[in-house]
mmCIF file of C-alpha atoms in Angstrom:
data_model
loop_
_atom_site.group_PDB
_atom_site.id
_atom_site.type_symbol
_atom_site.label_atom_id
_atom_site.label_comp_id
_atom_site.label_asym_id
_atom_site.label_seq_id
_atom_site.Cartn_x
_atom_site.Cartn_y
_atom_site.Cartn_z
ATOM 1 C CA MET A 11 -22.267 11.466 -13.685
ATOM 2 C CA SER A 12 -21.301 11.841 -17.380
ATOM 3 C CA ARG A 13 -20.244 9.298 -18.874
ATOM 4 C CA ASP A 14 -16.678 9.797 -19.316
ATOM 5 C CA ARG A 15 -16.275 9.725 -15.913
ATOM 6 C CA VAL A 16 -18.464 6.574 -15.386
ATOM 7 C CA GLU A 17 -16.253 5.418 -18.440
ATOM 8 C CA MET A 18 -12.723 5.887 -16.615
ATOM 9 C CA LEU A 19 -14.297 4.644 -13.438
ATOM 10 C CA VAL A 20 -15.545 1.121 -14.802
ATOM 11 C CA ARG A 21 -11.921 1.016 -16.754
ATOM 12 C CA PHE A 22 -10.195 1.499 -13.184
ATOM 13 C CA ALA A 23 -12.078 -1.205 -11.346
ATOM 14 C CA ALA A 24 -11.851 -3.348 -15.095
ATOM 15 C CA ILE A 25 -7.841 -2.918 -13.843
ATOM 16 C CA TRP A 26 -8.601 -3.773 -9.512
ATOM 17 C CA VAL A 27 -10.131 -6.467 -10.393
ATOM 18 C CA ALA A 28 -7.691 -8.206 -13.241
ATOM 19 C CA LEU A 29 -4.832 -7.143 -10.664
ATOM 20 C CA ALA A 30 -6.684 -8.900 -7.668
ATOM 21 C CA ILE A 31 -6.655 -11.702 -10.191
ATOM 22 C CA ILE A 32 -3.307 -12.166 -10.514
ATOM 23 C CA GLY A 33 -2.135 -11.425 -7.819
ATOM 24 C CA SER A 34 -4.609 -14.295 -6.212
ATOM 25 C CA ILE A 35 -3.386 -16.584 -8.594
ATOM 26 C CA SER A 36 0.147 -15.510 -8.164
ATOM 27 C CA LEU A 37 -0.440 -16.411 -4.220
ATOM 28 C CA TRP A 38 -2.210 -19.645 -5.113
ATOM 29 C CA ALA A 39 1.093 -21.009 -6.966
ATOM 30 C CA ALA A 40 3.602 -19.488 -4.018
ATOM 31 C CA GLY A 41 1.263 -21.651 -1.836
ATOM 32 C CA GLY A 42 -1.234 -19.237 -0.192
ATOM 33 C CA LYS A 43 1.337 -17.027 1.444
ATOM 34 C CA PRO A 44 3.085 -13.618 0.222
ATOM 35 C CA VAL A 45 6.731 -14.521 -1.080
ATOM 36 C CA SER A 46 8.286 -11.836 1.662
ATOM 37 C CA PRO A 47 5.499 -10.751 4.000
ATOM 38 C CA PHE A 48 5.358 -6.398 4.159
ATOM 39 C CA SER A 49 5.058 -6.742 8.426
ATOM 40 C CA ASP A 50 4.265 -9.201 10.717
ATOM 41 C CA GLU A 51 0.392 -7.599 10.982
ATOM 42 C CA LEU A 52 -0.433 -7.966 6.758
ATOM 43 C CA ALA A 53 1.521 -11.599 7.001
ATOM 44 C CA ARG A 54 -1.741 -12.350 8.740
ATOM 45 C CA TRP A 55 -4.230 -11.414 5.535
ATOM 46 C CA PRO A 56 -2.045 -12.197 2.511
ATOM 47 C CA PHE A 57 -4.675 -10.942 0.203
ATOM 48 C CA LEU A 58 -3.677 -7.582 1.378
ATOM 49 C CA ASP A 59 -0.606 -7.757 2.027
ATOM 50 C CA MET A 60 0.244 -8.933 -1.618
ATOM 51 C CA TRP A 61 -0.722 -5.075 -2.877
ATOM 52 C CA ALA A 62 1.756 -3.799 0.484
ATOM 53 C CA ARG A 63 4.260 -3.166 -2.429
ATOM 54 C CA TRP A 64 6.976 -0.827 -3.199
ATOM 55 C CA ASP A 65 7.118 2.238 -1.230
ATOM 56 C CA SER A 66 4.440 1.034 1.421
ATOM 57 C CA GLN A 67 7.654 0.839 4.166
ATOM 58 C CA TRP A 68 8.241 4.321 3.982
ATOM 59 C CA TYR A 69 5.364 5.393 4.395
ATOM 60 C CA GLU A 70 4.448 3.146 7.305
ATOM 61 C CA ARG A 71 7.365 3.754 8.442
ATOM 62 C CA ILE A 72 7.445 7.763 8.258
ATOM 63 C CA ALA A 73 3.301 7.390 10.254
ATOM 64 C CA ARG A 74 4.672 5.239 12.713
ATOM 65 C CA GLU A 75 8.000 7.193 13.608
ATOM 66 C CA GLY A 76 8.193 10.320 11.876
ATOM 67 C CA TYR A 77 10.463 11.876 9.748
ATOM 68 C CA PHE A 78 14.145 10.684 9.522
ATOM 69 C CA PHE A 79 17.471 12.107 7.227
ATOM 70 C CA ALA A 80 20.560 10.446 8.073
ATOM 71 C CA PRO A 81 23.654 11.718 4.966
ATOM 72 C CA GLY A 82 24.814 9.793 2.767
ATOM 73 C CA GLN A 83 21.927 6.756 3.454
ATOM 74 C CA GLN A 84 17.884 6.698 1.833
ATOM 75 C CA SER A 85 16.000 9.052 3.841
ATOM 76 C CA SER A 86 12.389 9.245 4.233
ATOM 77 C CA VAL A 87 12.926 13.117 3.827
ATOM 78 C CA ALA A 88 12.014 12.500 -0.629
ATOM 79 C CA PHE A 89 8.868 11.566 0.310
ATOM 80 C CA PHE A 90 5.713 13.355 0.827
ATOM 81 C CA PRO A 91 3.868 14.101 4.281
ATOM 82 C CA LEU A 92 0.338 13.800 2.522
ATOM 83 C CA TYR A 93 -0.116 9.877 2.175
ATOM 84 C CA PRO A 94 1.665 9.388 5.742
ATOM 85 C CA VAL A 95 0.000 12.257 7.861
ATOM 86 C CA LEU A 96 -3.625 10.719 6.289
ATOM 87 C CA ILE A 97 -2.551 7.271 7.884
ATOM 88 C CA ARG A 98 -0.806 8.659 10.923
ATOM 89 C CA ALA A 99 -4.908 10.253 11.141
ATOM 90 C CA LEU A 100 -6.183 6.852 10.868
ATOM 91 C CA MET A 101 -3.968 5.796 13.593
ATOM 92 C CA THR A 102 -5.311 7.596 16.177
ATOM 93 C CA LEU A 103 -9.178 6.410 15.419
ATOM 94 C CA GLY A 104 -7.383 2.926 16.195
ATOM 95 C CA LEU A 105 -7.400 2.313 12.507
ATOM 96 C CA GLY A 106 -4.462 0.723 10.393
ATOM 97 C CA PRO A 107 -1.725 -1.044 11.300
#
């Protein structure tokens, strides 16, 4: 593995660890529970729940229910299909939500 690649992986790991520490401190300050749990399944694991934000709910819904389009409303068709397809594949293997 090249030196540049190793350096990139070390930086990525350092950033991930820093975010995990900041998230854990935030969870502790909030009393050990997320302020608003992402889902009932993840509410049991606050450390995992803190990572499930932003578009995660859209991708989970697409993986569970498929795409939908409602004119004049936010719709799931704005999201690319690869990630939901991977989630769905893991779900068929018994992993995931």
